Amino acid sequence: MARVERAGAHPAAPEHVEAIVVGSGFGGAVFAARLAQAGVGVVVLERGRRWERGSFPRSPDPADGWLWSIGAGLYDIRWLDKLISVQGAGWGGGSLVYANVFARPFDPSLSGRWPPHLRRDQLDPYSDLAAHMLDVRPVGVDPTTGRVPARTAMVESLVDRMDRVAGTIRPNLAVRFTADPDAVTPNKHGVEQGGCDFGGDCVIGCNRGAKNSLDHNYLAVAERAGAVAVTRAEVIRVEPCDSGYAVTWRDPGDAAAPPVTMTSRHVFLAAGAVGTTELLLRQRDVLGTLPLLSSRLGEEFSGNGDFLMTTTLRSAGDLTRGPTITTTTILDVPEGRTPVWFQVQDGGIPLPLQRLIHASLPLERLRARWSRRRGSRSTHRMALLSMGRDSASGHLVLNRNGNAAVAWDNRREARLYRAESRVGPLLSGMLRTRVHAALSWTLLRRAVTVHNLGGVPADRPGAPGVVDQWGQVHGYPGLFVVDGSTVPGSTGANPSATILAAAERAAEHVARRLTGDPQWRAPEWPDVEAAPVPEDAASREMAHLRARTSGNGIRFRERMTTPRARRTRDPVADLRLTASFPGLDDFLRDDLHTLDVDGTVTIHPIATGRPVRGSLSLFPRDGRHAMRYALEFDDDRGAPWLLTGVKSTRRPGPIARWHGLTRLHWEARPDGGGDRAPYSGFVSITPPRWCRS
């Protein structure tokens, strides 16, 4: 096992190696581990530093290790012209600062461009392997309070009021939850970790080491198996040579240090969707070292439909407590004539990040606005993080300075952004608070994405890409792309699970080829069990709800009583009913035009204000009656009864038609027989008082 902490000091790194992995994020970490376990000599080049437990920045000074642009810090924030990209930098890549969510895409929601090798039937076994490696599970109770976080409780209460319980889950999280968070113990990979204390610092680096980031699993496995780790090594050149490829890198924090070159038979690029695509574009268009790269390079770039909002809820408790994300609410809603599928997650905003944002705002006016409208240090502020299926129509190119920029048409995302932005006004009304879109969207109409995907299209039927299904670059044997840049657009979910599973599948294939062993598998397979996928059930429920409610619905109430002027021995009845259907499309497809009915029924002398439920057939296609009712209730003794009735409009003339629609001929019988006699009569809708003389 070897670590090289500076690019220029590399005594442990050989001049030639069988495999070089560029990047240590979700794709690179998998390849580093699996190739090393297969006995392949591996060097991992990571541009960032190692972030040991307790070393993540906490001061509000942007220069204190926060920004990649200032001292090669933790966050690399890129202005890609039409989009703002945020990604992590360091040993472990984006896993150091992601929100821990391990979620699989809902297969029916994926676009037509999705290739077969990335479908769920291919990836699910490898997703289970990745879930085992990261030891994922949903959030539980806070060990310091014995209760779920305030954010979790608030969201679950909110969706209960919205009738969206079936679409809300607690997603699997790559977090080490223990009964004693202060105990530091080895995980299943032998790495010492503390437990989660629900401090909420997931997205700024966990100084307790309770986050199951890649340095605690895959990368530790890789180093134990012999992989050489070289940090502070930013790759700037990849060129074919007699022994494979010559890879040149430099220390991003030391401009005076000379570049270093190493040769390798196989190179695996995993610098992230922006980093990998940008590196390949420079080789083809600037340096000319890889001129055969496909003209499709840069296509199918996606921001995963990310949309950010924030709100402040002073009555909800401390909203910074708990993992950054604890709930996912899936929404499948009509938007115009077609559905829009997206999900909303609660997001804790740690206090150090709030202070950093406040200090980093460029104008005093903006800082004052942040403090006045949202507070600069608020435990009551939370984020709402949406992601959905965008068009993946972005095209990464190099600008005049040789840096990545994306051609991005926000108009193509209008339906998605419009649907996502409607969550704000809805919650504002329910929570009685303001919900704000990110300043970049409010002021500049620039979306912020933390889930960069695409840029290096893979082959799919009828559409050759830059790489094949295993990530090997066409025209350059031995050169592979193995990260999120080969994901062809939005997953509609947090994409880490998809990237990990795709990398596991490809790494298994490559390891078998390099070792000559067609049966080689990751050593952890015997311990892998099928992991729960709560997001699937929620997605199916919401798709079903959307189908039932498409076309908008209707609800109406009616009260029908026995006319007071009637002097007969017929029983006096009073029906107070609410009828509804959730969606017009389903209603029109139904020949009976069925509505759900509930309310109360009074029939003297058997029932007094008893709950009633059933159905109403409204203008059925057979045309025999205008309305047919079938209602069930229990009488005052608790015995079940069935009430049926009809309204008819067969008689000509407006007065006759009015009577036909307002008068119900009904009959009530004991349900299931019995010795009690049936009751019958009619009730009518009484005009409101202002209609009566």
XYZ file of C-alpha atoms in Angstrom:
693
model
C 0.000 0.000 0.000
C 1.399 3.397 -0.918
C 0.318 6.982 -0.624
C 1.844 9.852 -2.516
C 0.635 13.189 -1.167
C 2.361 15.422 -3.710
C 2.459 14.937 -7.455
C 6.122 15.851 -7.669
C 7.210 13.401 -4.974
C 6.456 9.964 -6.350
C 9.002 7.365 -5.141
C 6.235 4.785 -4.754
C 4.761 5.398 -8.189
C 6.490 3.421 -10.968
C 7.308 4.902 -14.366
C 5.090 2.322 -16.047
C 2.028 0.608 -14.642
C -0.614 -1.696 -16.027
C -3.536 0.626 -15.183
C -3.945 4.303 -14.322
C -7.235 5.505 -12.850
C -7.792 9.260 -13.173
C -10.100 10.428 -10.391
C -11.270 8.818 -7.139
C -14.998 9.531 -7.267
C -17.834 7.062 -7.740
C -16.508 5.538 -10.972
C -12.787 5.729 -10.281
C -13.011 4.268 -6.771
C -14.805 1.171 -8.078
C -12.202 0.532 -10.785
C -9.335 1.143 -8.388
C -10.704 -1.435 -5.955
C -11.702 -4.124 -8.442
C -8.560 -3.954 -10.580
C -6.324 -4.038 -7.500
C -8.285 -6.990 -6.086
C -7.808 -8.774 -9.436
C -4.023 -8.382 -9.117
C -3.666 -5.597 -11.684
C -1.069 -2.942 -10.888
C -2.982 0.305 -10.363
C -2.059 3.926 -9.779
C -4.881 6.326 -8.866
C -4.331 9.987 -9.743
C -6.479 12.406 -7.747
C -6.199 16.160 -8.250
C -7.436 16.984 -4.732
C -5.970 16.361 -1.305
C -6.754 13.792 1.367
C -9.283 15.068 3.871
C -8.596 13.230 7.101
C -11.179 13.091 9.855
C -11.398 16.533 11.501
C -9.666 18.384 8.648
C -12.680 19.729 6.724
C -12.981 23.556 6.826
C -15.453 25.296 9.095
C -14.548 28.990 9.089
C -16.583 31.511 7.022
C -13.453 32.495 5.058
C -13.769 31.189 1.452
C -9.962 30.950 1.268
C -9.806 28.538 4.207
C -9.856 25.326 2.152
C -13.385 25.725 0.817
C -12.882 26.488 -2.871
C -10.915 24.690 -5.548
C -10.249 28.011 -7.270
C -8.605 29.295 -4.074
C -5.903 26.921 -2.903
C -7.344 23.734 -4.479
C -10.012 23.402 -1.798
C -13.038 21.177 -1.256
C -15.636 22.595 -3.694
C -15.083 23.084 -7.399
C -17.749 25.576 -8.511
C -17.792 26.043 -12.276
C -19.649 28.705 -14.220
C -20.567 26.751 -17.359
C -22.216 29.752 -19.027
C -25.843 28.529 -18.962
C -25.452 26.343 -15.887
C -23.619 26.487 -12.565
C -21.912 23.234 -11.614
C -20.814 22.240 -8.106
C -18.621 19.203 -7.467
C -16.261 17.952 -4.805
C -12.478 17.664 -4.975
C -10.372 15.333 -2.886
C -9.585 11.686 -2.196
C -13.106 10.308 -2.574
C -14.331 12.854 -5.118
C -17.935 13.966 -4.830
C -18.657 11.407 -2.100
C -16.923 13.730 0.362
C -19.694 16.326 0.046
C -22.720 14.580 -1.438
C -25.896 14.092 0.585
C -25.395 10.317 1.015
C -28.521 9.251 -0.909
C -28.363 5.837 -2.577
C -31.334 5.735 -4.971
C -32.018 3.790 -8.129
C -33.796 5.353 -11.125
C -37.381 4.337 -11.849
C -36.998 2.369 -15.082
C -40.305 3.444 -16.694
C -39.304 7.083 -16.241
C -36.068 6.823 -18.231
C -35.904 8.391 -21.666
C -35.660 6.585 -24.974
C -31.959 7.383 -25.202
C -31.213 5.111 -22.246
C -29.068 2.197 -23.548
C -29.932 -1.403 -22.594
C -26.728 -1.924 -20.582
C -27.786 0.797 -18.119
C -31.311 -0.499 -17.546
C -32.303 -1.805 -14.141
C -32.336 -5.478 -15.154
C -28.622 -5.150 -15.953
C -27.613 -2.936 -13.044
C -29.697 -4.135 -10.095
C -27.315 -6.928 -8.990
C -24.409 -4.476 -9.089
C -26.490 -1.905 -7.213
C -26.897 -4.496 -4.466
C -23.108 -4.966 -4.416
C -22.562 -1.196 -4.184
C -25.181 -0.917 -1.421
C -23.265 -3.589 0.507
C -19.965 -1.753 0.046
C -21.452 1.542 1.273
C -23.570 -0.096 4.009
C -26.673 1.966 3.209
C -29.829 2.295 5.317
C -32.578 4.888 5.957
C -32.406 7.469 8.727
C -33.647 6.400 12.147
C -33.970 8.238 15.423
C -31.467 10.788 16.643
C -29.448 8.995 19.357
C -29.264 12.217 21.376
C -33.044 12.785 21.450
C -34.648 9.439 20.697
C -36.758 11.077 17.957
C -36.511 11.423 14.199
C -35.087 14.764 13.013
C -37.477 17.731 12.996
C -37.193 17.986 9.202
C -38.231 14.365 8.777
C -41.222 14.722 11.078
C -42.289 17.972 9.421
C -42.152 16.576 5.875
C -43.964 13.360 6.798
C -46.693 15.356 8.522
C -46.949 17.662 5.523
C -47.370 14.900 2.933
C -49.966 13.274 5.149
C -52.024 16.463 4.817
C -51.372 16.496 1.063
C -52.464 12.863 0.607
C -49.005 11.988 -0.739
C -47.929 9.526 1.946
C -47.462 6.674 -0.532
C -45.034 8.793 -2.557
C -42.820 9.751 0.382
C -40.039 7.510 1.657
C -36.945 7.632 3.792
C -34.234 6.829 1.224
C -31.198 4.664 1.810
C -28.238 6.712 3.046
C -24.527 5.946 3.069
C -24.170 6.960 6.721
C -22.848 5.027 9.707
C -25.750 4.993 12.181
C -24.786 3.550 15.577
C -26.305 3.448 19.039
C -23.218 5.221 20.441
C -22.089 7.862 17.944
C -18.973 8.681 19.995
C -17.564 5.176 19.693
C -14.946 4.853 16.939
C -14.975 1.306 15.593
C -13.876 -0.472 12.394
C -16.416 -0.823 9.587
C -16.790 -3.988 7.481
C -13.724 -2.931 5.462
C -11.562 -2.452 8.553
C -11.611 1.365 8.473
C -12.109 3.198 11.772
C -15.235 5.348 11.772
C -17.298 7.299 14.272
C -21.086 7.219 14.355
C -23.518 9.846 13.086
C -24.399 12.371 15.807
C -27.044 14.024 13.554
C -24.991 17.219 13.431
C -26.019 17.733 9.781
C -22.602 18.459 8.251
C -22.823 15.850 5.459
C -22.439 18.268 2.539
C -19.439 20.111 3.998
C -17.419 17.012 4.881
C -18.055 14.956 7.984
C -15.350 15.678 10.557
C -16.583 12.758 12.666
C -15.923 10.245 9.902
C -19.517 8.978 10.090
C -20.147 9.501 6.386
C -19.589 6.348 4.340
C -17.662 8.253 1.705
C -15.505 6.305 -0.751
C -12.310 6.728 1.241
C -13.918 4.560 3.939
C -14.768 1.660 1.626
C -13.806 1.275 -2.034
C -10.621 3.336 -1.876
C -9.515 1.706 1.371
C -10.060 -1.695 -0.252
C -8.047 -0.552 -3.285
C -5.074 0.611 -1.224
C -5.114 -2.531 0.907
C -4.988 -4.586 -2.299
C -1.914 -2.686 -3.518
C -3.204 0.328 -5.441
C -0.898 3.352 -5.313
C -2.673 6.618 -4.502
C -1.215 9.865 -5.836
C -3.056 12.958 -4.627
C -2.614 16.553 -5.795
C -2.144 15.153 -9.309
C -4.223 16.946 -11.948
C -3.993 15.205 -15.320
C -3.342 17.593 -18.209
C -2.326 15.297 -21.091
C -3.169 11.803 -22.359
C -1.265 10.621 -25.423
C -0.906 7.241 -27.133
C 2.617 5.750 -27.009
C 4.370 2.428 -27.715
C 3.598 1.081 -24.222
C -0.015 2.227 -24.240
C -0.599 5.781 -23.088
C 1.531 8.510 -21.594
C -0.327 10.358 -18.864
C 1.005 13.712 -17.681
C -0.098 15.501 -14.539
C 0.840 18.477 -12.415
C 0.378 19.630 -8.838
C -2.565 22.092 -8.963
C -1.331 23.822 -5.817
C 2.262 24.373 -6.984
C 2.657 26.161 -10.299
C 6.457 25.879 -10.089
C 6.490 22.093 -9.805
C 7.395 20.335 -13.074
C 4.833 18.049 -14.711
C 5.164 14.304 -14.179
C 4.586 11.652 -16.867
C 3.798 7.968 -16.408
C 2.997 5.348 -19.003
C 0.319 2.716 -18.759
C -1.246 0.052 -20.917
C -4.738 0.959 -19.698
C -6.139 4.344 -18.635
C -9.511 4.772 -16.913
C -10.859 8.320 -16.890
C -13.146 9.132 -13.952
C -12.742 12.855 -13.353
C -16.499 13.530 -13.333
C -18.842 14.489 -16.148
C -17.363 17.971 -16.528
C -13.743 17.048 -15.785
C -13.557 13.987 -18.020
C -15.338 15.619 -20.963
C -13.226 18.754 -20.643
C -10.019 16.679 -20.540
C -10.978 14.751 -23.694
C -12.049 17.897 -25.543
C -8.642 19.439 -24.837
C -6.834 16.361 -26.106
C -8.817 16.374 -29.343
C -9.252 20.075 -30.065
C -6.289 21.805 -28.405
C -3.409 19.359 -27.910
C -4.275 17.044 -30.793
C -3.229 13.919 -28.872
C -6.532 12.068 -29.409
C -7.740 13.282 -32.816
C -9.951 10.247 -33.492
C -12.406 11.056 -30.705
C -16.004 11.049 -31.916
C -17.694 14.257 -32.986
C -20.404 13.368 -30.442
C -18.044 14.185 -27.583
C -19.743 16.740 -25.313
C -23.328 15.717 -26.170
C -26.130 14.564 -23.841
C -24.965 16.683 -20.920
C -27.506 16.961 -18.123
C -27.883 18.754 -14.821
C -30.188 15.935 -13.630
C -33.073 18.389 -13.513
C -31.714 19.909 -10.285
C -33.698 22.832 -8.850
C -33.000 24.430 -5.465
C -35.293 26.360 -3.119
C -35.003 27.387 0.536
C -37.432 28.332 3.262
C -37.436 29.290 6.939
C -39.768 27.621 9.470
C -39.348 28.965 12.960
C -42.056 26.748 14.441
C -40.632 23.457 13.163
C -37.619 23.115 15.480
C -33.923 22.810 14.604
C -33.915 21.981 10.886
C -30.137 21.601 10.705
C -30.240 18.371 12.737
C -29.956 15.010 11.028
C -28.349 13.881 7.762
C -28.622 16.445 4.979
C -31.420 14.499 3.264
C -33.815 12.242 5.142
C -36.938 12.072 2.939
C -37.810 11.804 -0.739
C -41.236 12.742 -2.097
C -41.878 11.553 -5.637
C -44.269 13.572 -7.790
C -45.667 12.359 -11.101
C -47.968 15.124 -12.285
C -49.606 16.313 -15.514
C -47.964 19.383 -17.026
C -49.931 20.367 -20.089
C -50.706 17.251 -22.102
C -47.825 15.128 -20.824
C -46.647 14.074 -17.364
C -43.668 15.486 -15.508
C -41.841 13.178 -13.138
C -39.602 14.601 -10.413
C -38.843 14.274 -6.730
C -38.367 16.680 -3.848
C -36.039 16.073 -0.920
C -35.670 17.912 2.361
C -32.246 19.462 2.810
C -30.512 20.561 5.961
C -28.254 23.606 5.572
C -25.422 23.395 8.118
C -24.588 26.595 9.960
C -20.970 26.790 8.689
C -22.279 26.669 5.123
C -24.817 29.398 5.871
C -22.045 31.612 7.239
C -19.856 30.836 4.219
C -22.625 31.734 1.738
C -23.301 34.971 3.609
C -19.625 35.920 3.571
C -19.216 34.976 -0.110
C -22.076 37.060 -1.537
C -20.401 39.701 -3.714
C -22.499 42.749 -2.814
C -23.429 44.158 0.577
C -26.975 44.531 -0.734
C -27.187 40.772 -1.355
C -25.689 39.966 2.043
C -28.230 42.246 3.699
C -31.034 40.609 1.737
C -29.834 37.149 2.809
C -29.703 38.222 6.449
C -33.008 40.076 6.411
C -35.125 37.576 4.506
C -33.474 34.335 5.532
C -31.236 35.048 8.468
C -27.465 34.548 8.270
C -27.277 31.904 11.032
C -30.615 30.149 11.217
C -31.334 26.707 12.605
C -34.828 27.129 11.136
C -33.770 27.260 7.489
C -34.006 24.253 5.193
C -33.573 23.546 1.502
C -35.928 21.832 -0.911
C -33.905 19.898 -3.458
C -35.744 18.846 -6.619
C -34.483 16.693 -9.446
C -36.258 15.326 -12.472
C -36.005 14.224 -16.067
C -34.496 17.060 -18.061
C -33.945 16.905 -21.809
C -30.192 16.138 -21.539
C -29.764 18.515 -24.470
C -26.711 20.250 -23.043
C -23.555 20.259 -25.161
C -20.198 20.732 -23.466
C -17.644 22.632 -25.509
C -14.427 24.531 -24.839
C -14.661 28.300 -24.621
C -12.021 30.681 -25.897
C -9.988 30.126 -22.719
C -9.968 26.368 -23.196
C -12.369 25.722 -20.316
C -15.636 23.812 -20.360
C -18.857 25.647 -21.146
C -22.265 24.225 -21.873
C -24.717 25.211 -24.558
C -27.981 24.933 -22.668
C -31.459 26.045 -23.649
C -33.562 26.650 -20.537
C -36.660 26.798 -22.733
C -36.372 23.058 -23.362
C -36.560 22.523 -19.613
C -39.509 24.902 -19.145
C -42.057 22.208 -18.313
C -39.809 20.581 -15.724
C -38.681 23.829 -14.094
C -42.269 25.098 -14.088
C -43.492 21.954 -12.335
C -40.620 22.041 -9.828
C -41.097 25.737 -9.090
C -44.792 25.162 -8.270
C -43.716 23.309 -5.149
C -42.723 26.660 -3.648
C -46.140 28.399 -3.763
C -47.848 25.179 -2.659
C -45.682 24.893 0.431
C -45.858 28.620 1.076
C -49.617 28.311 1.452
C -49.485 25.190 3.590
C -46.622 26.274 5.838
C -47.452 29.990 5.883
C -43.921 30.981 5.011
C -41.976 32.244 2.005
C -40.191 29.742 -0.226
C -37.353 31.227 -2.272
C -35.653 29.919 -5.400
C -31.846 30.046 -5.454
C -30.474 33.531 -6.099
C -28.792 32.316 -9.288
C -32.209 31.372 -10.647
C -34.063 34.434 -9.339
C -31.524 36.931 -10.657
C -29.875 35.198 -13.631
C -32.130 32.289 -14.636
C -29.157 29.974 -14.136
C -29.885 26.589 -12.552
C -27.390 25.078 -10.108
C -26.574 21.403 -10.445
C -24.690 19.144 -8.059
C -25.327 16.129 -10.309
C -23.371 16.604 -13.544
C -24.064 13.798 -16.000
C -23.304 12.997 -19.620
C -20.886 14.473 -22.139
C -19.409 11.144 -23.299
C -22.277 9.238 -24.957
C -22.121 5.451 -24.935
C -23.320 3.254 -27.783
C -26.996 2.452 -27.963
C -28.952 0.694 -30.704
C -28.864 2.801 -33.846
C -26.695 5.513 -32.297
C -22.918 4.930 -32.019
C -21.327 6.899 -29.220
C -17.896 7.957 -28.040
C -17.454 4.747 -26.009
C -18.833 1.200 -26.082
C -21.014 -0.331 -23.364
C -17.939 -1.057 -21.214
C -16.653 2.509 -21.487
C -13.807 1.819 -23.947
C -13.196 4.772 -26.264
C -13.692 4.020 -29.959
C -10.410 4.257 -31.829
C -8.287 4.017 -28.669
C -8.028 0.485 -27.241
C -7.189 0.499 -23.552
C -8.602 3.991 -22.934
C -11.822 3.916 -20.926
C -14.348 6.408 -19.509
C -15.934 4.997 -16.336
C -17.797 7.794 -14.535
C -21.045 9.758 -14.759
C -20.095 11.272 -18.115
C -21.340 8.080 -19.826
C -24.773 8.302 -18.138
C -27.025 9.531 -20.994
C -28.950 12.192 -19.157
C -30.947 12.584 -16.018
C -31.666 9.582 -13.809
C -34.458 11.510 -12.107
C -32.858 10.525 -8.800
C -29.590 11.035 -6.964
C -27.241 9.407 -9.504
C -24.491 7.937 -7.295
C -26.085 4.456 -7.203
C -26.344 4.363 -11.001
C -22.726 5.439 -11.482
C -21.492 2.902 -8.914
C -23.512 0.029 -10.394
C -22.469 0.832 -13.982
C -18.827 1.004 -12.865
C -19.131 -2.321 -10.992
C -20.547 -3.996 -14.093
C -17.837 -2.595 -16.388
C -15.018 -3.239 -13.897
C -16.005 -6.906 -13.631
C -15.813 -7.243 -17.421
C -12.451 -5.458 -17.649
C -10.951 -7.423 -14.748
C -11.954 -10.701 -16.423
C -10.349 -9.587 -19.655
C -7.117 -8.386 -18.052
C -6.717 -11.468 -15.835
C -7.866 -13.982 -18.422
C -10.270 -15.408 -15.831
C -13.834 -15.367 -17.282
C -15.276 -16.180 -13.839
C -13.600 -13.418 -11.836
C -15.949 -11.626 -9.445
C -15.545 -9.110 -6.633
C -14.589 -10.948 -3.399
C -17.517 -9.350 -1.527
C -20.197 -11.110 -3.616
C -20.845 -13.997 -1.168
C -21.918 -11.473 1.489
C -24.209 -9.430 -0.761
C -27.956 -9.482 -0.165
C -30.699 -7.806 -2.175
C -31.057 -4.281 -0.806
C -34.482 -2.664 -0.272
C -35.532 -0.216 -2.997
C -38.226 1.936 -1.313
C -38.213 4.445 -4.157
C -39.670 1.875 -6.583
C -42.911 1.410 -4.655
C -43.283 5.182 -4.232
C -42.716 5.760 -7.955
C -45.299 3.153 -8.922
C -47.862 4.636 -6.534
C -47.341 8.128 -7.884
C -47.521 6.952 -11.495
C -50.813 5.248 -10.680
C -52.102 8.366 -8.924
C -51.161 10.538 -11.880
C -52.969 8.191 -14.269
C -56.076 8.334 -12.090
C -55.984 12.122 -11.738
C -54.956 13.128 -15.260
C -57.249 15.681 -16.828
C -58.117 17.263 -13.457
C -60.909 16.040 -11.212
C -64.146 17.299 -9.744
C -65.910 17.210 -6.404
C -69.462 18.270 -5.575
C -71.788 18.063 -2.601
C -75.539 17.526 -2.529
C -78.163 17.292 0.194
C -81.385 15.438 -0.592
C -84.279 15.197 1.873
C -87.863 13.989 1.985
C -90.060 16.996 1.111
C -91.507 18.538 4.268
C -94.927 19.059 2.635
C -95.324 15.367 1.970
C -97.836 13.757 4.324
C -97.542 10.012 3.786
C -96.459 7.050 5.812
C -93.229 6.746 3.795
C -90.055 7.055 5.895
C -88.399 10.436 6.197
C -84.859 10.390 4.752
C -81.941 12.812 4.603
C -78.803 12.175 2.476
C -75.779 14.456 2.713
C -73.273 13.270 0.112
C -69.965 14.278 -1.437
C -69.176 12.827 -4.868
C -65.812 13.088 -6.618
C -63.528 11.684 -9.258
C -59.775 12.408 -9.243
C -59.161 12.678 -12.982
C -61.238 13.447 -16.062
C -59.341 11.118 -18.391
C -60.060 8.008 -16.316
C -63.666 9.142 -15.808
C -64.305 9.474 -19.539
C -62.781 6.076 -20.313
C -65.202 4.442 -17.858
C -68.533 3.535 -19.554
C -70.331 3.881 -16.217
C -68.713 7.285 -15.415
C -68.214 6.243 -11.791
C -67.657 8.690 -8.939
C -66.734 7.866 -5.357
C -69.344 8.917 -2.800
C -69.222 9.363 0.962
C -71.245 11.288 3.537
C -74.082 10.556 6.005
C -77.564 9.080 5.758
C -80.631 9.412 7.972
C -83.634 7.135 7.395
C -86.289 7.212 10.079
C -86.534 4.928 12.013
C -83.442 2.762 11.155
C -80.480 5.151 10.844
C -79.589 8.569 12.205
C -76.620 10.410 10.694
C -74.823 7.158 9.864
C -71.663 7.257 7.680
C -72.322 6.102 4.135
C -69.975 5.262 1.277
C -70.315 3.892 -2.228
C -70.495 5.015 -5.838
C -72.474 7.154 -8.232
C -72.753 6.424 -11.957
C -73.108 9.854 -13.579
C -74.763 9.871 -17.017
C -73.645 6.310 -17.879
C -73.364 5.444 -21.562
C -76.271 2.988 -21.501
C -78.565 6.043 -21.073
C -81.206 4.286 -18.992
C -80.887 6.717 -16.095
C -79.172 10.028 -15.482
C -77.651 8.889 -12.188
C -77.448 5.567 -10.330
C -76.440 5.382 -6.670
C -75.159 2.341 -4.741
C -74.391 3.174 -1.096
C -73.527 1.101 1.958
C -74.162 2.029 5.606
C -74.727 0.447 9.018
C -77.991 1.144 10.824
C -78.218 2.337 14.428
C -77.889 -1.279 15.604
C -74.727 -1.833 13.554
C -76.372 -4.045 10.905
C -75.256 -3.486 7.268
C -77.666 -1.995 4.698
C -77.512 -1.280 0.981
C -79.206 1.831 -0.445
C -79.790 2.060 -4.185
C -81.465 4.787 -6.152
C -81.854 6.427 -9.542
C -82.496 9.824 -11.078
C -84.022 10.032 -14.545
C -84.392 12.732 -17.249
C -86.530 10.853 -19.754
C -89.481 13.229 -19.576
C -89.357 16.206 -21.997
C -89.327 19.840 -21.007
C -86.986 21.872 -18.759
C -89.156 21.592 -15.625
C -89.413 17.828 -16.002
C -85.683 17.572 -16.574
C -85.034 19.657 -13.451
C -87.200 17.351 -11.382
C -85.493 14.360 -12.928
C -82.025 15.580 -11.894
C -83.004 16.712 -8.397
C -85.265 13.834 -7.310
C -83.867 10.472 -6.205
C -86.058 7.373 -5.963
C -84.356 5.165 -3.411
C -84.678 1.802 -1.708
C -82.783 0.491 1.346
C -82.506 -3.241 2.042
C -80.593 -5.223 4.679
C -77.280 -6.226 3.104
C -77.081 -10.004 2.978
C -80.745 -10.678 3.669
C -82.375 -10.807 7.085
C -85.917 -10.536 8.349
C -86.183 -6.745 8.270
C -88.403 -5.231 5.590
C -86.958 -2.851 2.985
C -87.661 0.865 3.063
C -88.222 3.076 0.029
C -89.260 6.573 -0.952
C -87.838 9.610 -2.669
C -85.754 12.578 -1.663
C -85.055 15.753 -3.555
C -82.565 18.588 -3.618
C -84.153 21.561 -1.931
C -83.477 24.886 -3.691
C -81.536 27.394 -1.618
C -83.582 29.933 0.309
C -82.911 32.773 -2.077
C -84.617 30.703 -4.823
C -87.761 30.183 -2.776
C -90.574 32.721 -2.470
